[in-house]
Coordinates of C-alpha atoms in Angstrom, one line a residue:
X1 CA 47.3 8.1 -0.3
X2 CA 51.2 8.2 0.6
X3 CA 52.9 9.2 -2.3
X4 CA 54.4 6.5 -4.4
X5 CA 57.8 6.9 -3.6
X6 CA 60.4 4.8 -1.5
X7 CA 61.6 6.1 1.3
X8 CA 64.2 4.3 3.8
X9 CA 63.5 4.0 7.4
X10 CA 66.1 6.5 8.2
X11 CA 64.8 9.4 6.2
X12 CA 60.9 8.4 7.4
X13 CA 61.6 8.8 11.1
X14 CA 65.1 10.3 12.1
X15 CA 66.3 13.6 12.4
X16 CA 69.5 15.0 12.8
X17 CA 69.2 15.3 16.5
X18 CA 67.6 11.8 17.2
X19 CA 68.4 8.1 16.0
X20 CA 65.6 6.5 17.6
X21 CA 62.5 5.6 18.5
X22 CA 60.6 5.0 21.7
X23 CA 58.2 2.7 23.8
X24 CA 55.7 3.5 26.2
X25 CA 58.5 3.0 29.5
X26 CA 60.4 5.2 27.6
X27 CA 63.4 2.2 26.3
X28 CA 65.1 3.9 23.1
X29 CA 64.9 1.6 20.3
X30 CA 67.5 2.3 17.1
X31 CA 65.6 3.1 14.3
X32 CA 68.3 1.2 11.9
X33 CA 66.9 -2.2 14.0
X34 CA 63.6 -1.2 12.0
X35 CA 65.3 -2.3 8.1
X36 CA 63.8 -5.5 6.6
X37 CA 60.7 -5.0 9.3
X38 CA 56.5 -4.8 7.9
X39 CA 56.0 -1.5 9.3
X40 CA 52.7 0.1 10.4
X41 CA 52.7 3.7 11.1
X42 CA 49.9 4.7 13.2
X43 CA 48.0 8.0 12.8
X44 CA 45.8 8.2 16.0
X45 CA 44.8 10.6 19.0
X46 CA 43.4 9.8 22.8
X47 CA 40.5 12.3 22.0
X48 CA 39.2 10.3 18.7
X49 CA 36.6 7.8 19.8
X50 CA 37.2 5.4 16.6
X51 CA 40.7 5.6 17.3
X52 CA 40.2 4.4 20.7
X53 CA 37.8 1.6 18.7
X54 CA 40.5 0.2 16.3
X55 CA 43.5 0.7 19.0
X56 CA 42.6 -2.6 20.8
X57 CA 42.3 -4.4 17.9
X58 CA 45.6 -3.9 16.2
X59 CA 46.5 -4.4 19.6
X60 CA 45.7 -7.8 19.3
X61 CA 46.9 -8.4 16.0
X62 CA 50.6 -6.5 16.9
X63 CA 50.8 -9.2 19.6
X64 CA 49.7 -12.2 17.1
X65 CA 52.7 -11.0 14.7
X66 CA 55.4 -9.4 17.1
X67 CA 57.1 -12.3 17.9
X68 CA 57.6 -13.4 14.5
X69 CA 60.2 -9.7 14.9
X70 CA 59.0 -9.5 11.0
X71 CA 56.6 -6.7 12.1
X72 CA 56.6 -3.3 14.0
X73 CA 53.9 -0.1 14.3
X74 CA 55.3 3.0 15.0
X75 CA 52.5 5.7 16.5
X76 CA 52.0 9.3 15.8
X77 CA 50.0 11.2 17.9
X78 CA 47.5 13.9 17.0
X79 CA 46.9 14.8 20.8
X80 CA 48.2 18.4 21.6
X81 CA 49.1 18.0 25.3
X82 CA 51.9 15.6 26.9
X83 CA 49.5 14.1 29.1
X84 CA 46.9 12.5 26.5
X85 CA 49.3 11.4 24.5
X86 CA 51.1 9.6 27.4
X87 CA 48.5 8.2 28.7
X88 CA 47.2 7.2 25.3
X89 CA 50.5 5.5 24.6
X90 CA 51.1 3.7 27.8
X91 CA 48.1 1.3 26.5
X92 CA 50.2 0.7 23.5
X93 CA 52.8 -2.4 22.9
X94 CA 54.3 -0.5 19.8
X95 CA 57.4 2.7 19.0
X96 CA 56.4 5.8 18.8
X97 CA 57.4 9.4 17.7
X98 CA 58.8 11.0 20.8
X99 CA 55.7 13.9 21.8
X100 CA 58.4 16.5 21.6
X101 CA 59.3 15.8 18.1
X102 CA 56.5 17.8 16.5
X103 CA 58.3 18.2 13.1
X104 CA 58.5 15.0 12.6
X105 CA 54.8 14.6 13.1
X106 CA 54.2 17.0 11.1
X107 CA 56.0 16.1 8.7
X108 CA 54.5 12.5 8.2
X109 CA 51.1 13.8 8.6
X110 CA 52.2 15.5 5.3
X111 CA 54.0 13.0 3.8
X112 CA 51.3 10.5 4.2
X113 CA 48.7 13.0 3.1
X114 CA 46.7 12.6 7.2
X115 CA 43.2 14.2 6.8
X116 CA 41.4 11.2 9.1
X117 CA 42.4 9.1 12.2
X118 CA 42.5 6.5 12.7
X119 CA 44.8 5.7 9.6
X120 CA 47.1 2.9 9.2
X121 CA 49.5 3.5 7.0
X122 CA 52.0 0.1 5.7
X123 CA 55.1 1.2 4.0
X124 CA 56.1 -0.4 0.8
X125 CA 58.2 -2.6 2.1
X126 CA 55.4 -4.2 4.0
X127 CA 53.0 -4.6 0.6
X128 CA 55.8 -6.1 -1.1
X129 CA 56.4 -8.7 1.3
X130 CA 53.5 -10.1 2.1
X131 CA 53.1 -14.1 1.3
X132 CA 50.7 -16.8 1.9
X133 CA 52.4 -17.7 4.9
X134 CA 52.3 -14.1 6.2
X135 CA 48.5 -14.5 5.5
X136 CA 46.8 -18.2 6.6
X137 CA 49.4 -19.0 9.3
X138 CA 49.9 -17.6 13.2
X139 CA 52.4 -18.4 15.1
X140 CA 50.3 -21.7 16.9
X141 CA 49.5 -22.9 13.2
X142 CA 51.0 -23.7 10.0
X143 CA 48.0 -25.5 8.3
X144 CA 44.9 -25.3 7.0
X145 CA 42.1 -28.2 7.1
X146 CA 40.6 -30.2 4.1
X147 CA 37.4 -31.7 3.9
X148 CA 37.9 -34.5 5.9
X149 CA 39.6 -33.0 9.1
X150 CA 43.1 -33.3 7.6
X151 CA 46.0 -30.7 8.2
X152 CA 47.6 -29.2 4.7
X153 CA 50.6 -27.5 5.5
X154 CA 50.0 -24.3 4.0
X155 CA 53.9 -24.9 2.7
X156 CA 52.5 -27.3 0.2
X157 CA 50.0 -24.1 -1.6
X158 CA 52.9 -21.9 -2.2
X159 CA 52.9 -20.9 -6.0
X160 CA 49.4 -21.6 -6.2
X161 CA 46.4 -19.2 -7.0
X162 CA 44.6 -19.4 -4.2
X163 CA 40.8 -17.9 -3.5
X164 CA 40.0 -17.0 0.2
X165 CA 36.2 -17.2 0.6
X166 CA 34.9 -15.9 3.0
X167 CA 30.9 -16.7 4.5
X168 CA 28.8 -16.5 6.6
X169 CA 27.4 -20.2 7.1
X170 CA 23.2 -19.5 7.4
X171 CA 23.0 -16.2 5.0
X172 CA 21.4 -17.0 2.0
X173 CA 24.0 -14.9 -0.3
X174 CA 26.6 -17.2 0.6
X175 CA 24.4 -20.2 0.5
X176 CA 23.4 -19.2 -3.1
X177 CA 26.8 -18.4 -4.6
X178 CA 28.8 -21.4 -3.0
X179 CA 27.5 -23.8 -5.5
X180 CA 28.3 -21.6 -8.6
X181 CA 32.1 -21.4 -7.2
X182 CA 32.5 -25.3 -6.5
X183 CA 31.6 -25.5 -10.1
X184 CA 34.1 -23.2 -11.3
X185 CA 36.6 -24.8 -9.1
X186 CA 35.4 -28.2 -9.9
X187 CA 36.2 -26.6 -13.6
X188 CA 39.5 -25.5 -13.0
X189 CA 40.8 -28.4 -11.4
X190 CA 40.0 -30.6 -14.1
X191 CA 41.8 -28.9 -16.2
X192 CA 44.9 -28.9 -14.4
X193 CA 44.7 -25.5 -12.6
X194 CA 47.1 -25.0 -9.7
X195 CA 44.4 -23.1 -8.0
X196 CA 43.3 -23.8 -4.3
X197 CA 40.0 -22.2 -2.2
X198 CA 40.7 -21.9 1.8
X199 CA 37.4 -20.9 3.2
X200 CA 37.1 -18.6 6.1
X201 CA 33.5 -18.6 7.8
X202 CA 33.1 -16.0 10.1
X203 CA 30.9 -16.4 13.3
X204 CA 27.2 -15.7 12.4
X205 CA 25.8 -15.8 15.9
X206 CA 23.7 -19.2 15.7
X207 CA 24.7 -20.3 19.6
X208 CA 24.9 -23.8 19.5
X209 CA 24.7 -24.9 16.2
X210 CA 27.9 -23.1 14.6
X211 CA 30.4 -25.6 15.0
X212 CA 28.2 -28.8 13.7
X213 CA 27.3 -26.6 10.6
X214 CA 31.3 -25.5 9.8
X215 CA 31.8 -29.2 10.4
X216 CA 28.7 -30.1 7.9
X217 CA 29.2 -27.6 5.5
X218 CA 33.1 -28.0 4.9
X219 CA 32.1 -32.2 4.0
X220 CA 30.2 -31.4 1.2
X221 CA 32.6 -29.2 -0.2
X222 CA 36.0 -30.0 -2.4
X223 CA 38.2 -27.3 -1.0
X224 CA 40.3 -26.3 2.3
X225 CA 39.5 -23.9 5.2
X226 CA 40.7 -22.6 8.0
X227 CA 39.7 -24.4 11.3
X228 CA 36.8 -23.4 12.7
X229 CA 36.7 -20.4 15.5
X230 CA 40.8 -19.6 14.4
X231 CA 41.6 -15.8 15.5
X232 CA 42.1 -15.4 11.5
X233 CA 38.9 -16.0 11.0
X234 CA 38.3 -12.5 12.7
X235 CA 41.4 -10.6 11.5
X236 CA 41.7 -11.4 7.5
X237 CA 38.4 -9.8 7.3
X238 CA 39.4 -6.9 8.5
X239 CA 42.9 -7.2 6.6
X240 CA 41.3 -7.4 3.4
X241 CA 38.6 -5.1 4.4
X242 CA 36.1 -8.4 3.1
X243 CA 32.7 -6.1 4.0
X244 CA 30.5 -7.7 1.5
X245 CA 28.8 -11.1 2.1
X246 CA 30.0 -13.2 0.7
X247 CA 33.5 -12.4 -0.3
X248 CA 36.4 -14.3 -3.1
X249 CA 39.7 -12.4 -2.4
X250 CA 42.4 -13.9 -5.2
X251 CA 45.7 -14.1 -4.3
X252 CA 48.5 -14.9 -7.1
X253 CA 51.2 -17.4 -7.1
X254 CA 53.5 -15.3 -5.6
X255 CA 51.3 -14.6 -2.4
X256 CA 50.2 -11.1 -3.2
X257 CA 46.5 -9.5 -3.8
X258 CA 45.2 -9.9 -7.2
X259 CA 41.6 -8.7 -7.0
X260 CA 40.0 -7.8 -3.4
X261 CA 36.3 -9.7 -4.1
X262 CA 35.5 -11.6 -7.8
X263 CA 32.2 -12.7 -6.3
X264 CA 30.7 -10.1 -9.0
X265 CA 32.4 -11.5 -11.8
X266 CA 31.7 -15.1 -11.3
X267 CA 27.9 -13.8 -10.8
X268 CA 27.9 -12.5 -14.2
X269 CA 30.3 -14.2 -16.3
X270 CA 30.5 -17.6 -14.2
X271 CA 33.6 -19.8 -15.9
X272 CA 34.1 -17.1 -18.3
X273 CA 35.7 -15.1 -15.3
X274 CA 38.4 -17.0 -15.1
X275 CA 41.6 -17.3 -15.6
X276 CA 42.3 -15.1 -12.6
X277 CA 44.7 -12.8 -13.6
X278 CA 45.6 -8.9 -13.4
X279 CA 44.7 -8.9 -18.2
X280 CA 41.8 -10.9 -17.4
X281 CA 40.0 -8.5 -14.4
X282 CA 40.7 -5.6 -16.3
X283 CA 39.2 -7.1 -19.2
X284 CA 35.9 -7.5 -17.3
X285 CA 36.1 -3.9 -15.8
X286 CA 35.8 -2.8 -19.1
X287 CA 33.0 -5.1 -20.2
X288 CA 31.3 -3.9 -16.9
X289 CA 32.2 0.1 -17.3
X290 CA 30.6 -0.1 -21.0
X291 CA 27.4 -1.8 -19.9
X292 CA 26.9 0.5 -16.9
X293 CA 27.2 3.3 -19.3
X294 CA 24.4 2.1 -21.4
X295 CA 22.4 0.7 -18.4
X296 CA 18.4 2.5 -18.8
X297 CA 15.5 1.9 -16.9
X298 CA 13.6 -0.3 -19.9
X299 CA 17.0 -2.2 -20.2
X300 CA 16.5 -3.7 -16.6
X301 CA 12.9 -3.9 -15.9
X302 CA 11.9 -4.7 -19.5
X303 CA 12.0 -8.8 -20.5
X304 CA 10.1 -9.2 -23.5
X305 CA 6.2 -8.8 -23.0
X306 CA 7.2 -8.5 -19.1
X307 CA 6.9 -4.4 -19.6
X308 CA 5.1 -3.4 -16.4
X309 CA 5.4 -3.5 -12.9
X310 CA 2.1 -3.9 -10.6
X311 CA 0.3 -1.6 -7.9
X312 CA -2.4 -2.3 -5.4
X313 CA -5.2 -4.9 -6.5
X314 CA -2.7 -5.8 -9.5
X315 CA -3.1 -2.9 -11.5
X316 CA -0.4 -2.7 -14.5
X317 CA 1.6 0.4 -14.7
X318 CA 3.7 0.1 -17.7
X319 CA 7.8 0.7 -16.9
X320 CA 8.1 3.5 -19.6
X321 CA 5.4 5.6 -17.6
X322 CA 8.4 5.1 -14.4
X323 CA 11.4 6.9 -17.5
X324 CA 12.8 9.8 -15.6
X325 CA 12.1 9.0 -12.1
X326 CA 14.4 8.0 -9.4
X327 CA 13.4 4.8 -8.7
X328 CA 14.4 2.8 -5.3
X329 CA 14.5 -1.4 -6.1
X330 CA 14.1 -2.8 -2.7
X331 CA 14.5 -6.4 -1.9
X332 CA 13.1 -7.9 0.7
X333 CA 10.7 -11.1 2.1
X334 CA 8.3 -11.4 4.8
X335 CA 10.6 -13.7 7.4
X336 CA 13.3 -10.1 7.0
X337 CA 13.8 -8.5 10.5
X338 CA 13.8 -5.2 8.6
X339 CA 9.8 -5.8 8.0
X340 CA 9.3 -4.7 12.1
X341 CA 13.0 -2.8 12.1
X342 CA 13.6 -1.1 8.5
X343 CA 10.5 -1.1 6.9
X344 CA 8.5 1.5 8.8
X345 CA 11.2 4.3 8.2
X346 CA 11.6 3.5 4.0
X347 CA 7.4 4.0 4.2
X348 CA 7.9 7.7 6.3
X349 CA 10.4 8.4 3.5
X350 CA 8.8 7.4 0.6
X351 CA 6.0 9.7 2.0
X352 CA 8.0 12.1 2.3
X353 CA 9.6 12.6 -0.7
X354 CA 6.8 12.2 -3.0
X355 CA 5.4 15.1 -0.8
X356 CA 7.7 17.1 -2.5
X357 CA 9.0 15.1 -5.4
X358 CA 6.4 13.1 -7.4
X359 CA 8.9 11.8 -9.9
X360 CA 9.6 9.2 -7.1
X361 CA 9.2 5.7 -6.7
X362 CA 10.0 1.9 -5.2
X363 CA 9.1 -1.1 -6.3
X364 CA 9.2 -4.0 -4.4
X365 CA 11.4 -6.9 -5.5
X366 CA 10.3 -10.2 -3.3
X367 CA 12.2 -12.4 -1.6
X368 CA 9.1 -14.0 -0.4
X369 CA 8.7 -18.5 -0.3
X370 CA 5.3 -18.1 -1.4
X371 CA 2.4 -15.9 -2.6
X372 CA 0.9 -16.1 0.0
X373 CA 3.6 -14.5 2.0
X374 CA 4.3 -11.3 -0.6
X375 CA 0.6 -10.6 -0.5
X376 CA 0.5 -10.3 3.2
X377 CA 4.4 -8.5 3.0
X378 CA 3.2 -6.3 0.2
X379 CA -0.1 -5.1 1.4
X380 CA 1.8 -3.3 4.3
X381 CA 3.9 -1.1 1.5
X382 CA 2.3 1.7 -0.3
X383 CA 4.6 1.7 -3.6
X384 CA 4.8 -1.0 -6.3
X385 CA 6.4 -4.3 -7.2
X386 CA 7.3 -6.8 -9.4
X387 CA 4.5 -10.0 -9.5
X388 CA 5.5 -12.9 -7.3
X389 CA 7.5 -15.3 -9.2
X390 CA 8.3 -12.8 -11.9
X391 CA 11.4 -14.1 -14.4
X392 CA 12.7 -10.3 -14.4
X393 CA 13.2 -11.0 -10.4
X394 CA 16.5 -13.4 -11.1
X395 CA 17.5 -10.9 -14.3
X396 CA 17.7 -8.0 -11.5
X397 CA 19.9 -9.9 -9.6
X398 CA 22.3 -10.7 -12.3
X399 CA 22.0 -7.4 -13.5
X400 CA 22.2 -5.4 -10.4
X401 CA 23.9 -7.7 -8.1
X402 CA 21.1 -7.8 -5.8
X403 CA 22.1 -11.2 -3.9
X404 CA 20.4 -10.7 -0.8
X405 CA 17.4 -9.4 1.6
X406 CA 17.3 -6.9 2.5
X407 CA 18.4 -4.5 0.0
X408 CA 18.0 -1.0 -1.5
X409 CA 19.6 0.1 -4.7
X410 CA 18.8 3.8 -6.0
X411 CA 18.5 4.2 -10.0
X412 CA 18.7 8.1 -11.0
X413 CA 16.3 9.6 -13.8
X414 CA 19.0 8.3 -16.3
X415 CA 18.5 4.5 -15.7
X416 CA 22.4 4.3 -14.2
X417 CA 22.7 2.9 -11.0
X418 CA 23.5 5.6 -8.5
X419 CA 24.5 3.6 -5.2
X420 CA 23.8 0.4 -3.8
X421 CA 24.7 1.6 -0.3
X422 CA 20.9 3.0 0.3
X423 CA 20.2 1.5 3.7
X424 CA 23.1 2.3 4.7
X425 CA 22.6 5.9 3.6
X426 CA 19.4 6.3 5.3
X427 CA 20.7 5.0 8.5
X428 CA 23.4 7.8 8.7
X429 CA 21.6 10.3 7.2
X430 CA 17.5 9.8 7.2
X431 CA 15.3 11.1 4.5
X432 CA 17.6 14.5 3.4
X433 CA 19.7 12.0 1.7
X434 CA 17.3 11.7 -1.2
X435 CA 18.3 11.8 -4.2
X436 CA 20.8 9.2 -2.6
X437 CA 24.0 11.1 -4.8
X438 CA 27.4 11.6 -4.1
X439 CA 27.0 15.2 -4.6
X440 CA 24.3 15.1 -2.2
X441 CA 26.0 13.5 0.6
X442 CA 28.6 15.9 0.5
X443 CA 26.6 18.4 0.8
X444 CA 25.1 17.0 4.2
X445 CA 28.3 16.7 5.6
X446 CA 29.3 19.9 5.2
X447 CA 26.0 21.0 7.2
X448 CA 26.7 18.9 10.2
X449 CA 30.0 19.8 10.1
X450 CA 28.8 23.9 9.8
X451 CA 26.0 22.9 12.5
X452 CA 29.1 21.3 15.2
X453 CA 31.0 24.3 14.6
X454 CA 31.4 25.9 18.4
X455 CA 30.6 22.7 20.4
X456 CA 33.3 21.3 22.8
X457 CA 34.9 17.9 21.5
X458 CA 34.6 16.7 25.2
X459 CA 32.1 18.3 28.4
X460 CA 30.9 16.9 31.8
X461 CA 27.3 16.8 32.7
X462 CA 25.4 16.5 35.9
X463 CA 23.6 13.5 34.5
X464 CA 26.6 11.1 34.3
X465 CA 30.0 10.6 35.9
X466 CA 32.1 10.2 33.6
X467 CA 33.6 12.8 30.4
X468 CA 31.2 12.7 27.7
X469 CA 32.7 13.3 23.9
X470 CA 31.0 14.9 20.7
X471 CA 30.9 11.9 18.7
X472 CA 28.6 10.8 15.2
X473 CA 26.2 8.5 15.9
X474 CA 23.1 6.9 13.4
X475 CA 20.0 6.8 15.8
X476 CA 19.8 6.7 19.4
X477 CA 17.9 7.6 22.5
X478 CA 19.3 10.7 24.4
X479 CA 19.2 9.6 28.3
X480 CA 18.6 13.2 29.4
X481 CA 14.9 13.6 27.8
X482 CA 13.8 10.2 26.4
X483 CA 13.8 11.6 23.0
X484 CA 15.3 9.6 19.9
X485 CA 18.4 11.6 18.2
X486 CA 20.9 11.2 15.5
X487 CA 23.8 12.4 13.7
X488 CA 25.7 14.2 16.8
X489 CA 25.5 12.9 20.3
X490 CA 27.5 13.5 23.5
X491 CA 28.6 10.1 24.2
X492 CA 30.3 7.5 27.1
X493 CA 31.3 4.9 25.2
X494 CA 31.7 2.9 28.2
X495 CA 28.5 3.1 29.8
X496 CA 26.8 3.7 26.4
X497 CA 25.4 6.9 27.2
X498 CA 24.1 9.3 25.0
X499 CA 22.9 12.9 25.4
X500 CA 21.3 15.4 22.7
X501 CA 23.7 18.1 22.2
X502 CA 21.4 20.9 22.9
X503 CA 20.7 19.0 26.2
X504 CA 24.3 18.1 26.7
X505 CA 25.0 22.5 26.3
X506 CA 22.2 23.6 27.8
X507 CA 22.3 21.5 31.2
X508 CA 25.9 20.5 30.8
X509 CA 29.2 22.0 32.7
X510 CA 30.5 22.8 28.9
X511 CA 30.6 26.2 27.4
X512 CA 30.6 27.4 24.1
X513 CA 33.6 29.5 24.8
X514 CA 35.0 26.2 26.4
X515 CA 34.1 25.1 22.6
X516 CA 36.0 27.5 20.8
X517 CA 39.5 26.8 22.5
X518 CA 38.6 22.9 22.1
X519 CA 38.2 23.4 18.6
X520 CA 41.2 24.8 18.2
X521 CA 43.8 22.6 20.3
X522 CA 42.5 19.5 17.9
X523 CA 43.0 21.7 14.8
X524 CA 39.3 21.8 13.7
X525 CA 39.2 17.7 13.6
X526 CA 35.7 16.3 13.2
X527 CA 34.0 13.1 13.5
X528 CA 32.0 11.1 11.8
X529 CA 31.8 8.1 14.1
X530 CA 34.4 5.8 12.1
X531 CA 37.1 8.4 11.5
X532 CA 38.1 11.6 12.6
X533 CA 38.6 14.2 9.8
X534 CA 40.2 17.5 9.5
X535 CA 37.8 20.3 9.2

């Protein structure tokens, strides 16, 4: 993180020698035109493929935003040779540290504490100014739409509190949780609350049907949305990073960020959540912290005589016999796509693993309509599960937060919740990610990194035109020998081509000498297929 200090924009980016910044047709621009400004500084390279990802995108939003002249980005290269960097640049609408001021690079690489690209840092001044008009409005609307198709100037929310929801329309996590928040708004208007919802649904990829559903949906609801298909409905997810589905980002009455997502806290305190205010979420942090400290095994999979869990043909097999075991709850329902997608790999690792580690175990939590439907889905798994219709089923998902199919969430041989991030753990890393830990995900990254040591960042290979790049990649199929890979690849983004490293080395025009000098003109950077990292 930056450190917590104020800085002007004089001392950030002028030197004695130089009072400005420039553009990509090299036009000086004053760096004292920059004070009042948002400013973005931008930490990225030509060689880092999810630089070259997010690049377009801010793109996009820098174009949205620059002609309000409230906002500028000012870009700091990490490429080590005049000619990436200006032909990295000359895509970019933005300032930029001139190349030949590595100092200053240096020193804001410092200052800003730089260990991955691409980062975006804001300055304070940008935090501090933000507002809901800075938020729900572009410059080709002002509004936002009630139920009925009217415009609300989003003038008339100011000094409200104001929840931004943000859904998918058809998942079933959304469709579950809406009606417990139009009850608690329901509940707070009565009252007299100034507080407002704006709902932002994101597309969900039903062709045809999306538009009549937004329409649908937003009648039978009290509150206000944005309209449907706006560019915001794309960008404030990524602006408030809102990853989890569904999402409740509060902001306060004077436009800023109260809590990122309070979908947790309305699922396990409901009304009692509210008011929503910087005493009361830390208030529920601590009720939270304190009962994940105490969290065991019997505590959630124990609900009165409802003490076991079942096997094949129904056999019991009592919870306290499962005490000291990491245990894998995985929800799921027949109509999943990850019965033909996911499933097969979580039954080759939970073969694996109790090949080596018996104090192992899943059990199946159903998702399923019927019974007739979690007998078929629960014949094809070879672990255990909760009984179909089982009352502990909707205590889990209070308990655990488990709102949705599918889902994975690892329990360690203490009863505390280690991660809910399981599937996507075993997509990145397969089964040596058992026992799902922190610790133990460090520990694989240092061996790919130790395994990429001496590999060129970039090679060309007989097999495809174009500059292939070392990149991190979860599972693919390498185009030289048919073969399925993961982890490393050397990959064309544009063509969406892939080769195994050792095929990529041992066919390819690249060198492990070649590797050596590569390594070092990036200073040692390594990727892990969302951000590149100093080694």
């Amino acid at each position: 993180m930056a450190k917590s200090v104020t800085h002007s924009v004089e001392s950030l980016f002028s030197t004695p020698h130089r009072d400005f910044l420039i553009r990509n047709n090299d036009h000086q621009v004053k760096i004292d035109s920059l004070k009042g400004k948002n400013l973005g500084i931008y930490f990225s390279a030509s060689w880092c493929g999810p630089c070259r990802e997010f690049t377009p995108i801010l793109v996009e939003v820098y174009n949205e935003l620059a002609p309000k002249d409230e906002f500028e980005v000012i870009f700091v290269t990490a490429d080590k040779d005049f000619e990436s960097y200006n032909a990295y640049f000359s895509k970019m609408p933005w300032l930029a540290i001139p190349f030949s001021d590595s100092d200053t690079r240096k020193r804001l690489n410092e200052l800003f504490d730089v260990v991955g690209i691409p980062k975006l840092d804001q300055d304070n001044e940008a935090k501090k100014n933000q507002t809901l008009t800075s938020i729900l409005t572009s410059p080709s609307r002002d509004f936002v739409i009630s139920s009925d198709g009217k415009k609300i100037p989003v003038s008339d929310l100011e000094g409200k509190t104001i929840g931004l929801y943000f859904i998918y329309i058809h998942e079933k996590p959304c469709i579950n949780f809406t009606p417990k928040l139009v009850e608690i708004y329901e509940k707070l208007k009565a009252e007299g609350e100034e507080f407002e919802v704006v709902m932002i649904c994101r597309e969900d990829g039903y062709e045809g049907e999306e538009e009549e559903s937004f329409k649908e949906l937003l009648r039978s609801l009290p509150w206000l949305s944005l309209p449907f298909k706006d560019r915001s409905c794309e960008k404030l997810p990524r602006y408030f990073e809102a990853s989890a589905i569904p999402t409740l980002v509060i902001i306060g009455p004077d436009g800023k960020t109260l809590h990122s997502n309070v979908v947790e806290f309305i699922e396990e305190h409901g009304i009692a959540a509210c008011p929503f205010t910087p005493e009361k979420f830390d208030e529920l942090i601590d009720i939270q912290k304190a009962k994940d400290a105490s969290q065991t095994l019997e505590s959630i999979l124990v609900s009165g005589d409802r003490d076991f869990v079942i096997g094949k043909d129904g056999v019991k097999i009592r919870v306290s016999e499962l005490v000291g075991k990491n245990i894998l709850l995985y929800l799921s329902a027949l109509w999943c796509s990850d019965r033909t997608d996911f499933l097969p790999k979580l039954i080759e690792l939970y073969h694996k693993v109790k090949a080596k580690d018996n104090a192992f175990e899943i059990i199946f939590v159903s998702e399923d309509d019927d019974q007739a439907s979690f007998d078929e889905h629960f014949a094809e798994m070879p672990w255990l599960a909760l009984p179909y219709g089982d009352s502990r089923k909707a205590i889990l998902n209070h308990k655990l937060k488990l709102f949705g199919a599918p889902e994975l969430m690892a329990i360690g041989p203490n009863g505390n919740t280690v991660t809910t991030k399981v599937l996507k753990l075993l997509w990145e890393y397969g089964v040596d990610v058992y026992p799902f830990t922190k610790e133990r995900v460090e520990e694989i990254e240092a061996e790919y990194e130790e395994i990429a040591k001496g590999w060129p960042e970039k090679l060309t290979h007989e097999k495809h035109e174009h500059e292939l790049e070392l990149c991190r990649r979860t599972i693919y199929i390498c185009d030289g020998c048919d073969v399925e890979g993961n982890i490393w690849s050397y990959y064309c983004d544009e063509c969406d081509f892939d080769l195994h490293p050792k095929c990529a080395l041992e066919k390819g025009k690249g060198s492990k000498d070649d590797a050596k000098e590569e390594k070092k003109s990036k200073d040692e950077w390594v990727c892990d297929g969302e951000v590149c990292f100093k080694a």
